[in-house]
JSON list of C-alpha atoms in Angstrom, two decimals:
[
{"chain": "A", "resi": 1, "resn": "UNK", "atom": "CA", "xyz": [58.37, 6.67, 43.04]},
{"chain": "A", "resi": 2, "resn": "UNK", "atom": "CA", "xyz": [55.49, 9.31, 42.83]},
{"chain": "A", "resi": 3, "resn": "UNK", "atom": "CA", "xyz": [53.26, 7.52, 45.34]},
{"chain": "A", "resi": 4, "resn": "UNK", "atom": "CA", "xyz": [56.08, 7.37, 47.76]},
{"chain": "A", "resi": 5, "resn": "UNK", "atom": "CA", "xyz": [56.83, 11.04, 47.38]},
{"chain": "A", "resi": 6, "resn": "UNK", "atom": "CA", "xyz": [53.10, 11.79, 47.86]},
{"chain": "A", "resi": 7, "resn": "UNK", "atom": "CA", "xyz": [52.95, 9.85, 50.99]},
{"chain": "A", "resi": 8, "resn": "UNK", "atom": "CA", "xyz": [56.01, 11.52, 52.47]},
{"chain": "A", "resi": 9, "resn": "UNK", "atom": "CA", "xyz": [54.30, 15.08, 51.50]},
{"chain": "A", "resi": 10, "resn": "UNK", "atom": "CA", "xyz": [51.20, 13.92, 53.50]},
{"chain": "A", "resi": 11, "resn": "UNK", "atom": "CA", "xyz": [53.52, 13.02, 56.53]},
{"chain": "A", "resi": 12, "resn": "UNK", "atom": "CA", "xyz": [53.66, 9.26, 56.32]},
{"chain": "A", "resi": 13, "resn": "UNK", "atom": "CA", "xyz": [56.46, 8.17, 58.60]},
{"chain": "A", "resi": 14, "resn": "UNK", "atom": "CA", "xyz": [57.08, 4.89, 56.63]},
{"chain": "A", "resi": 15, "resn": "UNK", "atom": "CA", "xyz": [57.44, 6.66, 53.36]},
{"chain": "A", "resi": 16, "resn": "UNK", "atom": "CA", "xyz": [59.91, 9.22, 55.06]},
{"chain": "A", "resi": 17, "resn": "UNK", "atom": "CA", "xyz": [62.03, 6.40, 56.58]},
{"chain": "A", "resi": 18, "resn": "UNK", "atom": "CA", "xyz": [62.09, 4.63, 53.21]},
{"chain": "A", "resi": 19, "resn": "UNK", "atom": "CA", "xyz": [63.33, 7.84, 51.39]},
{"chain": "A", "resi": 20, "resn": "UNK", "atom": "CA", "xyz": [65.81, 8.53, 54.20]},
{"chain": "A", "resi": 21, "resn": "UNK", "atom": "CA", "xyz": [67.22, 5.11, 53.72]},
{"chain": "A", "resi": 22, "resn": "UNK", "atom": "CA", "xyz": [67.28, 5.61, 49.80]},
{"chain": "A", "resi": 23, "resn": "UNK", "atom": "CA", "xyz": [69.07, 8.95, 50.49]},
{"chain": "A", "resi": 24, "resn": "UNK", "atom": "CA", "xyz": [71.67, 7.26, 52.69]},
{"chain": "A", "resi": 25, "resn": "UNK", "atom": "CA", "xyz": [72.28, 4.70, 50.02]},
{"chain": "A", "resi": 26, "resn": "UNK", "atom": "CA", "xyz": [72.43, 7.31, 47.46]},
{"chain": "A", "resi": 27, "resn": "UNK", "atom": "CA", "xyz": [74.83, 9.53, 49.33]},
{"chain": "A", "resi": 28, "resn": "UNK", "atom": "CA", "xyz": [77.14, 6.46, 50.00]},
{"chain": "A", "resi": 29, "resn": "UNK", "atom": "CA", "xyz": [77.28, 5.66, 46.19]},
{"chain": "A", "resi": 30, "resn": "UNK", "atom": "CA", "xyz": [77.69, 9.35, 45.27]},
{"chain": "A", "resi": 31, "resn": "UNK", "atom": "CA", "xyz": [80.62, 9.81, 47.90]},
{"chain": "A", "resi": 32, "resn": "UNK", "atom": "CA", "xyz": [82.60, 6.99, 46.09]},
{"chain": "A", "resi": 33, "resn": "UNK", "atom": "CA", "xyz": [81.78, 8.25, 42.53]},
{"chain": "A", "resi": 34, "resn": "UNK", "atom": "CA", "xyz": [82.64, 11.82, 43.45]},
{"chain": "A", "resi": 35, "resn": "UNK", "atom": "CA", "xyz": [85.98, 10.73, 45.00]},
{"chain": "A", "resi": 36, "resn": "UNK", "atom": "CA", "xyz": [86.79, 8.47, 42.09]},
{"chain": "A", "resi": 37, "resn": "UNK", "atom": "CA", "xyz": [86.11, 11.19, 39.52]},
{"chain": "A", "resi": 38, "resn": "UNK", "atom": "CA", "xyz": [87.09, 14.24, 41.35]},
{"chain": "A", "resi": 39, "resn": "UNK", "atom": "CA", "xyz": [83.71, 15.95, 40.66]},
{"chain": "A", "resi": 40, "resn": "UNK", "atom": "CA", "xyz": [81.99, 18.33, 43.25]},
{"chain": "A", "resi": 41, "resn": "UNK", "atom": "CA", "xyz": [78.69, 18.98, 41.41]},
{"chain": "A", "resi": 42, "resn": "UNK", "atom": "CA", "xyz": [75.77, 16.63, 41.16]},
{"chain": "A", "resi": 43, "resn": "UNK", "atom": "CA", "xyz": [72.71, 17.16, 38.94]},
{"chain": "A", "resi": 44, "resn": "UNK", "atom": "CA", "xyz": [69.70, 15.77, 40.36]},
{"chain": "A", "resi": 45, "resn": "UNK", "atom": "CA", "xyz": [67.08, 14.65, 37.53]},
{"chain": "A", "resi": 46, "resn": "UNK", "atom": "CA", "xyz": [65.12, 11.60, 36.53]},
{"chain": "A", "resi": 47, "resn": "UNK", "atom": "CA", "xyz": [63.18, 9.54, 38.96]},
{"chain": "A", "resi": 48, "resn": "UNK", "atom": "CA", "xyz": [64.97, 10.86, 41.99]},
{"chain": "A", "resi": 49, "resn": "UNK", "atom": "CA", "xyz": [64.24, 14.50, 41.23]},
{"chain": "A", "resi": 50, "resn": "UNK", "atom": "CA", "xyz": [60.77, 14.72, 43.01]},
{"chain": "A", "resi": 51, "resn": "UNK", "atom": "CA", "xyz": [62.05, 12.66, 46.02]},
{"chain": "A", "resi": 52, "resn": "UNK", "atom": "CA", "xyz": [65.44, 14.61, 46.58]},
{"chain": "A", "resi": 53, "resn": "UNK", "atom": "CA", "xyz": [64.00, 17.06, 49.00]},
{"chain": "A", "resi": 54, "resn": "UNK", "atom": "CA", "xyz": [63.15, 14.15, 51.32]},
{"chain": "A", "resi": 55, "resn": "UNK", "atom": "CA", "xyz": [66.44, 12.41, 50.77]},
{"chain": "A", "resi": 56, "resn": "UNK", "atom": "CA", "xyz": [68.68, 15.47, 50.85]},
{"chain": "A", "resi": 57, "resn": "UNK", "atom": "CA", "xyz": [69.57, 15.38, 54.54]},
{"chain": "A", "resi": 58, "resn": "UNK", "atom": "CA", "xyz": [70.44, 11.62, 54.47]},
{"chain": "A", "resi": 59, "resn": "UNK", "atom": "CA", "xyz": [72.59, 12.20, 51.40]},
{"chain": "A", "resi": 60, "resn": "UNK", "atom": "CA", "xyz": [74.37, 15.10, 53.15]},
{"chain": "A", "resi": 61, "resn": "UNK", "atom": "CA", "xyz": [74.92, 12.67, 56.30]},
{"chain": "A", "resi": 62, "resn": "UNK", "atom": "CA", "xyz": [76.52, 9.93, 54.14]},
{"chain": "A", "resi": 63, "resn": "UNK", "atom": "CA", "xyz": [78.93, 12.47, 52.40]},
{"chain": "A", "resi": 64, "resn": "UNK", "atom": "CA", "xyz": [80.26, 13.66, 55.75]},
{"chain": "A", "resi": 65, "resn": "UNK", "atom": "CA", "xyz": [82.96, 10.78, 56.12]},
{"chain": "A", "resi": 66, "resn": "UNK", "atom": "CA", "xyz": [84.15, 11.68, 52.63]},
{"chain": "A", "resi": 67, "resn": "UNK", "atom": "CA", "xyz": [84.38, 15.31, 52.91]},
{"chain": "A", "resi": 68, "resn": "UNK", "atom": "CA", "xyz": [88.28, 15.17, 53.01]},
{"chain": "A", "resi": 69, "resn": "UNK", "atom": "CA", "xyz": [88.40, 13.44, 49.84]},
{"chain": "A", "resi": 70, "resn": "UNK", "atom": "CA", "xyz": [85.48, 15.31, 47.96]},
{"chain": "A", "resi": 71, "resn": "UNK", "atom": "CA", "xyz": [85.12, 18.62, 49.79]},
{"chain": "A", "resi": 72, "resn": "UNK", "atom": "CA", "xyz": [81.80, 20.36, 49.40]},
{"chain": "A", "resi": 73, "resn": "UNK", "atom": "CA", "xyz": [79.24, 19.03, 46.97]},
{"chain": "A", "resi": 74, "resn": "UNK", "atom": "CA", "xyz": [76.91, 21.32, 45.11]},
{"chain": "A", "resi": 75, "resn": "UNK", "atom": "CA", "xyz": [73.46, 19.84, 44.11]},
{"chain": "A", "resi": 76, "resn": "UNK", "atom": "CA", "xyz": [71.69, 21.26, 41.13]},
{"chain": "A", "resi": 77, "resn": "UNK", "atom": "CA", "xyz": [68.18, 20.33, 39.74]},
{"chain": "A", "resi": 78, "resn": "UNK", "atom": "CA", "xyz": [68.16, 19.14, 36.20]},
{"chain": "A", "resi": 79, "resn": "UNK", "atom": "CA", "xyz": [66.25, 21.66, 33.97]},
{"chain": "A", "resi": 80, "resn": "UNK", "atom": "CA", "xyz": [64.49, 18.77, 32.44]},
{"chain": "A", "resi": 81, "resn": "UNK", "atom": "CA", "xyz": [63.35, 17.38, 35.76]},
{"chain": "A", "resi": 82, "resn": "UNK", "atom": "CA", "xyz": [62.10, 13.72, 35.81]},
{"chain": "A", "resi": 83, "resn": "UNK", "atom": "CA", "xyz": [62.45, 13.47, 32.02]},
{"chain": "A", "resi": 84, "resn": "UNK", "atom": "CA", "xyz": [66.14, 14.30, 32.11]},
{"chain": "A", "resi": 85, "resn": "UNK", "atom": "CA", "xyz": [67.24, 10.64, 31.90]},
{"chain": "A", "resi": 86, "resn": "UNK", "atom": "CA", "xyz": [65.02, 9.70, 28.96]},
{"chain": "A", "resi": 87, "resn": "UNK", "atom": "CA", "xyz": [65.79, 12.73, 27.06]},
{"chain": "A", "resi": 88, "resn": "UNK", "atom": "CA", "xyz": [69.57, 12.22, 27.53]},
{"chain": "A", "resi": 89, "resn": "UNK", "atom": "CA", "xyz": [69.40, 8.59, 26.36]},
{"chain": "A", "resi": 90, "resn": "UNK", "atom": "CA", "xyz": [67.50, 9.44, 23.15]},
{"chain": "A", "resi": 91, "resn": "UNK", "atom": "CA", "xyz": [70.04, 12.35, 22.45]},
{"chain": "A", "resi": 92, "resn": "UNK", "atom": "CA", "xyz": [72.84, 9.89, 22.94]},
{"chain": "A", "resi": 93, "resn": "UNK", "atom": "CA", "xyz": [71.25, 7.38, 20.66]},
{"chain": "A", "resi": 94, "resn": "UNK", "atom": "CA", "xyz": [70.51, 10.01, 18.01]},
{"chain": "A", "resi": 95, "resn": "UNK", "atom": "CA", "xyz": [74.16, 11.44, 18.14]},
{"chain": "A", "resi": 96, "resn": "UNK", "atom": "CA", "xyz": [75.40, 7.93, 17.14]},
{"chain": "A", "resi": 97, "resn": "UNK", "atom": "CA", "xyz": [73.79, 6.95, 13.81]},
{"chain": "A", "resi": 98, "resn": "UNK", "atom": "CA", "xyz": [75.45, 3.54, 13.88]},
{"chain": "A", "resi": 99, "resn": "UNK", "atom": "CA", "xyz": [73.55, 2.77, 17.05]},
{"chain": "A", "resi": 100, "resn": "UNK", "atom": "CA", "xyz": [70.17, 4.08, 15.95]},
{"chain": "A", "resi": 101, "resn": "UNK", "atom": "CA", "xyz": [67.63, 1.48, 14.45]},
{"chain": "A", "resi": 102, "resn": "UNK", "atom": "CA", "xyz": [67.62, 1.51, 10.67]},
{"chain": "A", "resi": 103, "resn": "UNK", "atom": "CA", "xyz": [63.83, 0.87, 10.56]},
{"chain": "A", "resi": 104, "resn": "UNK", "atom": "CA", "xyz": [61.33, 2.42, 12.91]},
{"chain": "A", "resi": 105, "resn": "UNK", "atom": "CA", "xyz": [58.04, 0.57, 13.43]},
{"chain": "A", "resi": 106, "resn": "UNK", "atom": "CA", "xyz": [54.88, 1.20, 15.47]},
{"chain": "A", "resi": 107, "resn": "UNK", "atom": "CA", "xyz": [52.46, -1.54, 15.81]},
{"chain": "A", "resi": 108, "resn": "UNK", "atom": "CA", "xyz": [53.75, -3.13, 12.75]},
{"chain": "A", "resi": 109, "resn": "UNK", "atom": "CA", "xyz": [53.73, 0.06, 10.58]},
{"chain": "A", "resi": 110, "resn": "UNK", "atom": "CA", "xyz": [56.48, 2.11, 9.35]},
{"chain": "A", "resi": 111, "resn": "UNK", "atom": "CA", "xyz": [57.01, 5.30, 11.65]},
{"chain": "A", "resi": 112, "resn": "UNK", "atom": "CA", "xyz": [56.21, 8.55, 9.97]},
{"chain": "A", "resi": 113, "resn": "UNK", "atom": "CA", "xyz": [59.58, 9.72, 11.56]},
{"chain": "A", "resi": 114, "resn": "UNK", "atom": "CA", "xyz": [61.61, 6.98, 9.71]},
{"chain": "A", "resi": 115, "resn": "UNK", "atom": "CA", "xyz": [63.83, 8.65, 7.22]},
{"chain": "A", "resi": 116, "resn": "UNK", "atom": "CA", "xyz": [63.04, 8.22, 3.44]},
{"chain": "A", "resi": 117, "resn": "UNK", "atom": "CA", "xyz": [65.30, 5.92, 1.52]}
]
């Protein structure tokens, strides 16, 4: 997504239209999820974080029809930025030892991070 965001920053109209459409789609999906779960706060991280400034108006427009269901929505930036999803997934796996691999290999060699047996 980085090249698209860079193009939008330079004023590329096509890049901005793409991000606007992505924001509209994101807003529609978020409206449904927020209404279903009853949440009013969205943390923006991962790959969408750098692009969100260009998508925000479209997201807000898409949420307007659901305002009576979801109220005002607060958007927060993830402290971990674009790495938030990967870090969250790693922490989730690490918190479930039964889901973690029993042997870690890197290019055919045992990883130095592998626990001693």
